[in-house]
């Protein structure tokens, strides 16, 4: 990731394997009032990271200290969308999604064209409120507002996958949802071609999703092989490459 963390749910993302979901937080460039907010953000990350090994009481004290810094900043700059976004991310990580969503909504009142806030609210409605249609709508809006942000396309593809029956109501068929999902994964990779996580999920989707979705497989064997070879190129270690080699051999043995 490059640039300053536009913190919604914190950077890095996580695998929600049972749901088949890998969601990623968003990273932009630019801010304001830049210097003070950036200093708070850096303090936030360092203070919390240092406190966690000391136990829950130290972590809670660090959380309160960081929260106060954001609240003091927002008292002076109440219309800072970035400040609302960062504080919302702090609350979300702390397990307070409703407080997080309130800050993100306040951020949108200050800047209704901030795509990162739509991205983060999409996560909230997807996983904390169980409203997949609204999550998809918000994620699509984030994509429209900032079409060159790879994680927005990635998250949208993920929602199309996990909430495919909701998406089908608009697209008309699972086949069309699948096409839209692949298009979004490809766009994410086009903007971030060295991202191993993106490459892995895309390759796995090409290979596994048609059977899981119970639809005809529209993807040629050569495209699947190319996706896995790209994944192998980006693999972080030898055990991962060995796993990918096994997958490549399985595909090569399939009848074209």
Coordinates of C-alpha atoms in Angstrom, one line a residue:
X1 CA 0.0 0.0 0.0
X2 CA 1.2 3.5 -0.7
X3 CA 0.1 6.9 0.5
X4 CA -1.5 7.9 3.8
X5 CA -4.0 5.6 5.3
X6 CA -7.5 6.9 4.8
X7 CA -8.5 5.0 7.7
X8 CA -11.9 3.4 7.8
X9 CA -11.6 -0.1 9.0
X10 CA -7.8 -0.4 9.6
X11 CA -5.3 -1.0 6.9
X12 CA -4.5 -4.5 5.7
X13 CA -7.9 -6.1 5.5
X14 CA -8.6 -9.6 6.8
X15 CA -9.8 -13.0 5.5
X16 CA -13.4 -13.9 6.5
X17 CA -13.0 -17.4 5.3
X18 CA -16.3 -18.8 6.3
X19 CA -18.1 -16.1 4.3
X20 CA -15.6 -16.5 1.4
X21 CA -14.8 -12.8 1.8
X22 CA -11.6 -10.8 1.8
X23 CA -12.3 -7.2 2.5
X24 CA -9.7 -4.4 2.4
X25 CA -9.4 -1.0 3.9
X26 CA -8.8 1.9 1.6
X27 CA -5.6 4.0 1.1
X28 CA -5.7 7.5 -0.5
X29 CA -3.3 10.4 -1.0
X30 CA -3.9 13.9 0.3
X31 CA -5.5 15.4 3.4
X32 CA -6.3 18.5 5.3
X33 CA -5.8 20.1 7.8
X34 CA -2.9 17.9 6.9
X35 CA -0.1 18.3 9.4
X36 CA -2.0 18.0 12.7
X37 CA -4.2 15.2 11.6
X38 CA -1.3 13.3 10.2
X39 CA 0.5 13.7 13.5
X40 CA -2.5 12.3 15.4
X41 CA -2.8 9.4 13.0
X42 CA 0.9 8.4 13.4
X43 CA 0.6 8.8 17.2
X44 CA -2.6 6.6 17.0
X45 CA -0.8 3.8 15.2
X46 CA 2.3 3.8 17.3
X47 CA 0.5 4.3 20.6
X48 CA -1.9 1.5 20.1
X49 CA 0.7 -0.9 18.7
X50 CA 3.0 -0.3 21.7
X51 CA 0.2 -0.8 24.2
X52 CA -1.3 -4.0 23.0
X53 CA 1.5 -6.3 24.3
X54 CA 1.1 -4.8 27.7
X55 CA -2.4 -6.2 28.1
X56 CA -6.1 -5.1 27.9
X57 CA -5.8 -2.3 30.5
X58 CA -2.9 -0.7 28.7
X59 CA -4.7 -1.1 25.4
X60 CA -7.8 0.5 26.7
X61 CA -5.9 3.4 28.2
X62 CA -4.1 3.9 24.8
X63 CA -7.5 3.8 23.0
X64 CA -8.9 6.5 25.3
X65 CA -5.8 8.7 24.8
X66 CA -6.0 8.4 21.0
X67 CA -9.8 8.9 21.0
X68 CA -9.4 12.1 23.0
X69 CA -6.9 13.5 20.4
X70 CA -9.3 12.9 17.6
X71 CA -12.2 14.4 19.5
X72 CA -10.1 17.5 20.4
X73 CA -9.2 17.8 16.7
X74 CA -12.8 17.5 15.6
X75 CA -13.9 20.0 18.2
X76 CA -11.7 22.5 16.4
X77 CA -12.4 21.2 12.9
X78 CA -15.9 19.7 13.0
X79 CA -16.2 19.5 9.2
X80 CA -13.0 17.5 8.7
X81 CA -14.2 14.4 6.7
X82 CA -10.8 12.8 7.2
X83 CA -10.9 13.3 10.9
X84 CA -14.4 11.7 11.0
X85 CA -13.1 8.8 8.9
X86 CA -10.1 8.2 11.2
X87 CA -12.1 8.3 14.4
X88 CA -14.7 6.0 12.8
X89 CA -11.9 3.6 12.0
X90 CA -10.7 3.7 15.6
X91 CA -14.2 2.9 16.9
X92 CA -14.7 0.1 14.3
X93 CA -11.6 -1.6 15.3
X94 CA -12.5 -1.3 18.9
X95 CA -15.8 -3.2 18.2
X96 CA -18.1 -0.2 18.2
X97 CA -19.5 -0.2 14.6
X98 CA -22.5 2.0 15.4
X99 CA -20.2 4.8 16.7
X100 CA -18.0 4.2 13.6
X101 CA -20.9 4.6 11.2
X102 CA -22.0 7.8 13.0
X103 CA -18.6 9.3 12.4
X104 CA -18.6 8.2 8.8
X105 CA -22.0 9.7 8.2
X106 CA -20.9 13.0 9.8
X107 CA -17.9 12.9 7.4
X108 CA -20.3 12.6 4.4
X109 CA -22.2 15.6 5.6
X110 CA -18.9 17.5 5.5
X111 CA -17.8 16.0 2.2
X112 CA -20.6 14.0 0.3
X113 CA -18.1 13.1 -2.4
X114 CA -15.5 11.4 -0.2
X115 CA -15.3 7.9 -1.8
X116 CA -13.4 6.4 1.2
X117 CA -16.4 7.1 3.5
X118 CA -18.7 5.3 1.1
X119 CA -16.3 2.4 1.0
X120 CA -16.2 2.1 4.8
X121 CA -20.0 2.5 5.2
X122 CA -20.4 -0.3 2.7
X123 CA -18.4 -2.5 5.0
X124 CA -20.6 -1.5 7.9
X125 CA -23.9 -2.3 6.1
X126 CA -22.5 -5.5 4.7
X127 CA -21.2 -7.0 8.0
X128 CA -22.8 -5.2 10.9
X129 CA -26.3 -4.4 9.6
X130 CA -26.9 -7.3 7.2
X131 CA -28.0 -5.0 4.4
X132 CA -26.2 -6.3 1.3
X133 CA -28.2 -4.2 -1.2
X134 CA -27.2 -1.0 0.5
X135 CA -23.6 -2.2 0.9
X136 CA -23.4 -2.9 -2.9
X137 CA -25.0 0.5 -3.6
X138 CA -22.5 2.3 -1.4
X139 CA -19.5 0.4 -2.8
X140 CA -20.6 1.1 -6.4
X141 CA -20.8 4.8 -5.5
X142 CA -17.2 4.7 -4.1
X143 CA -16.1 3.2 -7.4
X144 CA -17.8 5.9 -9.4
X145 CA -16.3 8.7 -7.3
X146 CA -12.7 7.2 -7.5
X147 CA -12.4 4.7 -10.3
X148 CA -8.7 4.4 -10.0
X149 CA -8.7 3.0 -6.5
X150 CA -8.0 -0.7 -6.7
X151 CA -9.4 -1.7 -3.4
X152 CA -12.8 -0.2 -4.3
X153 CA -13.1 -2.5 -7.3
X154 CA -11.8 -5.4 -5.2
X155 CA -14.4 -4.8 -2.4
X156 CA -17.2 -4.5 -5.0
X157 CA -16.2 -7.8 -6.6
X158 CA -16.2 -9.4 -3.1
X159 CA -19.7 -8.1 -2.4
X160 CA -20.9 -9.4 -5.8
X161 CA -19.5 -12.8 -4.8
X162 CA -20.8 -13.1 -1.3
X163 CA -24.1 -11.3 -2.0
X164 CA -24.7 -12.7 -5.4
X165 CA -28.4 -13.5 -4.9
X166 CA -29.0 -9.9 -3.9
X167 CA -27.0 -8.6 -6.9
X168 CA -29.0 -10.9 -9.2
X169 CA -32.1 -8.9 -8.6
X170 CA -30.5 -6.0 -10.5
X171 CA -28.3 -7.9 -13.0
X172 CA -31.0 -10.4 -13.9
X173 CA -29.0 -13.6 -13.7
X174 CA -26.1 -15.1 -11.8
X175 CA -24.2 -15.3 -15.0
X176 CA -24.3 -11.5 -15.3
X177 CA -23.3 -11.1 -11.7
X178 CA -20.4 -13.4 -12.3
X179 CA -19.3 -11.4 -15.3
X180 CA -19.5 -8.1 -13.3
X181 CA -17.6 -9.7 -10.4
X182 CA -14.8 -10.8 -12.7
X183 CA -14.7 -7.4 -14.3
X184 CA -14.2 -5.7 -10.9
X185 CA -11.5 -8.2 -9.9
X186 CA -9.7 -7.5 -13.2
X187 CA -9.9 -3.7 -12.7
X188 CA -8.5 -4.1 -9.2
X189 CA -5.5 -6.1 -10.6
X190 CA -5.1 -3.6 -13.4
X191 CA -4.6 -0.8 -10.9
X192 CA -2.5 -2.9 -8.5
X193 CA -0.9 -5.7 -10.6
X194 CA 1.6 -6.7 -7.9
X195 CA -1.0 -7.5 -5.2
X196 CA -0.7 -11.2 -4.4
X197 CA -4.0 -11.3 -2.4
X198 CA -5.9 -9.8 -5.4
X199 CA -4.3 -12.3 -7.8
X200 CA -5.0 -15.3 -5.5
X201 CA -8.7 -14.5 -5.0
X202 CA -9.1 -13.8 -8.7
X203 CA -7.5 -17.1 -9.8
X204 CA -9.5 -19.0 -7.2
X205 CA -12.7 -17.3 -8.4
X206 CA -12.0 -18.3 -12.0
X207 CA -11.4 -21.9 -10.9
X208 CA -14.0 -22.5 -8.2
X209 CA -16.9 -20.1 -8.4
X210 CA -18.8 -21.5 -11.4
X211 CA -19.4 -24.8 -9.7
X212 CA -20.2 -23.1 -6.3
X213 CA -22.6 -20.8 -8.1
X214 CA -24.1 -23.7 -10.1
X215 CA -23.6 -21.8 -13.4
X216 CA -21.9 -22.8 -16.7
X217 CA -18.2 -22.0 -16.6
X218 CA -17.5 -19.2 -19.2
X219 CA -13.8 -19.0 -18.6
X220 CA -11.3 -20.7 -20.9
X221 CA -8.7 -23.0 -19.4
X222 CA -5.9 -20.8 -20.7
X223 CA -7.3 -17.8 -18.8
X224 CA -7.3 -19.8 -15.6
X225 CA -3.8 -21.0 -16.2
X226 CA -2.6 -17.4 -16.9
X227 CA -4.2 -16.2 -13.6
X228 CA -2.5 -19.0 -11.6
X229 CA 0.8 -18.4 -13.2
X230 CA 0.5 -14.7 -12.3
X231 CA -0.3 -15.7 -8.8
X232 CA 2.8 -17.9 -8.7
X233 CA 4.9 -15.0 -9.9
X234 CA 3.7 -13.0 -6.9
X235 CA 3.7 -15.8 -4.3
X236 CA 5.5 -14.9 -1.1
X237 CA 7.3 -18.2 -0.4
X238 CA 8.1 -21.7 -1.7
X239 CA 5.2 -23.5 0.1
X240 CA 2.8 -21.2 -1.6
X241 CA 4.4 -21.7 -4.9
X242 CA 4.1 -25.5 -4.4
X243 CA 0.4 -25.2 -3.6
X244 CA -0.1 -23.1 -6.8
X245 CA 1.9 -25.7 -8.9
X246 CA -0.5 -28.4 -7.7
X247 CA -3.4 -26.2 -8.8
X248 CA -1.8 -25.5 -12.2
X249 CA -1.3 -29.3 -12.8
X250 CA -5.0 -30.0 -12.0
X251 CA -6.1 -27.4 -14.6
X252 CA -3.6 -28.6 -17.2
X253 CA -5.1 -32.1 -16.9
X254 CA -8.6 -30.9 -17.5
X255 CA -10.1 -31.3 -21.0
X256 CA -10.1 -28.0 -22.8

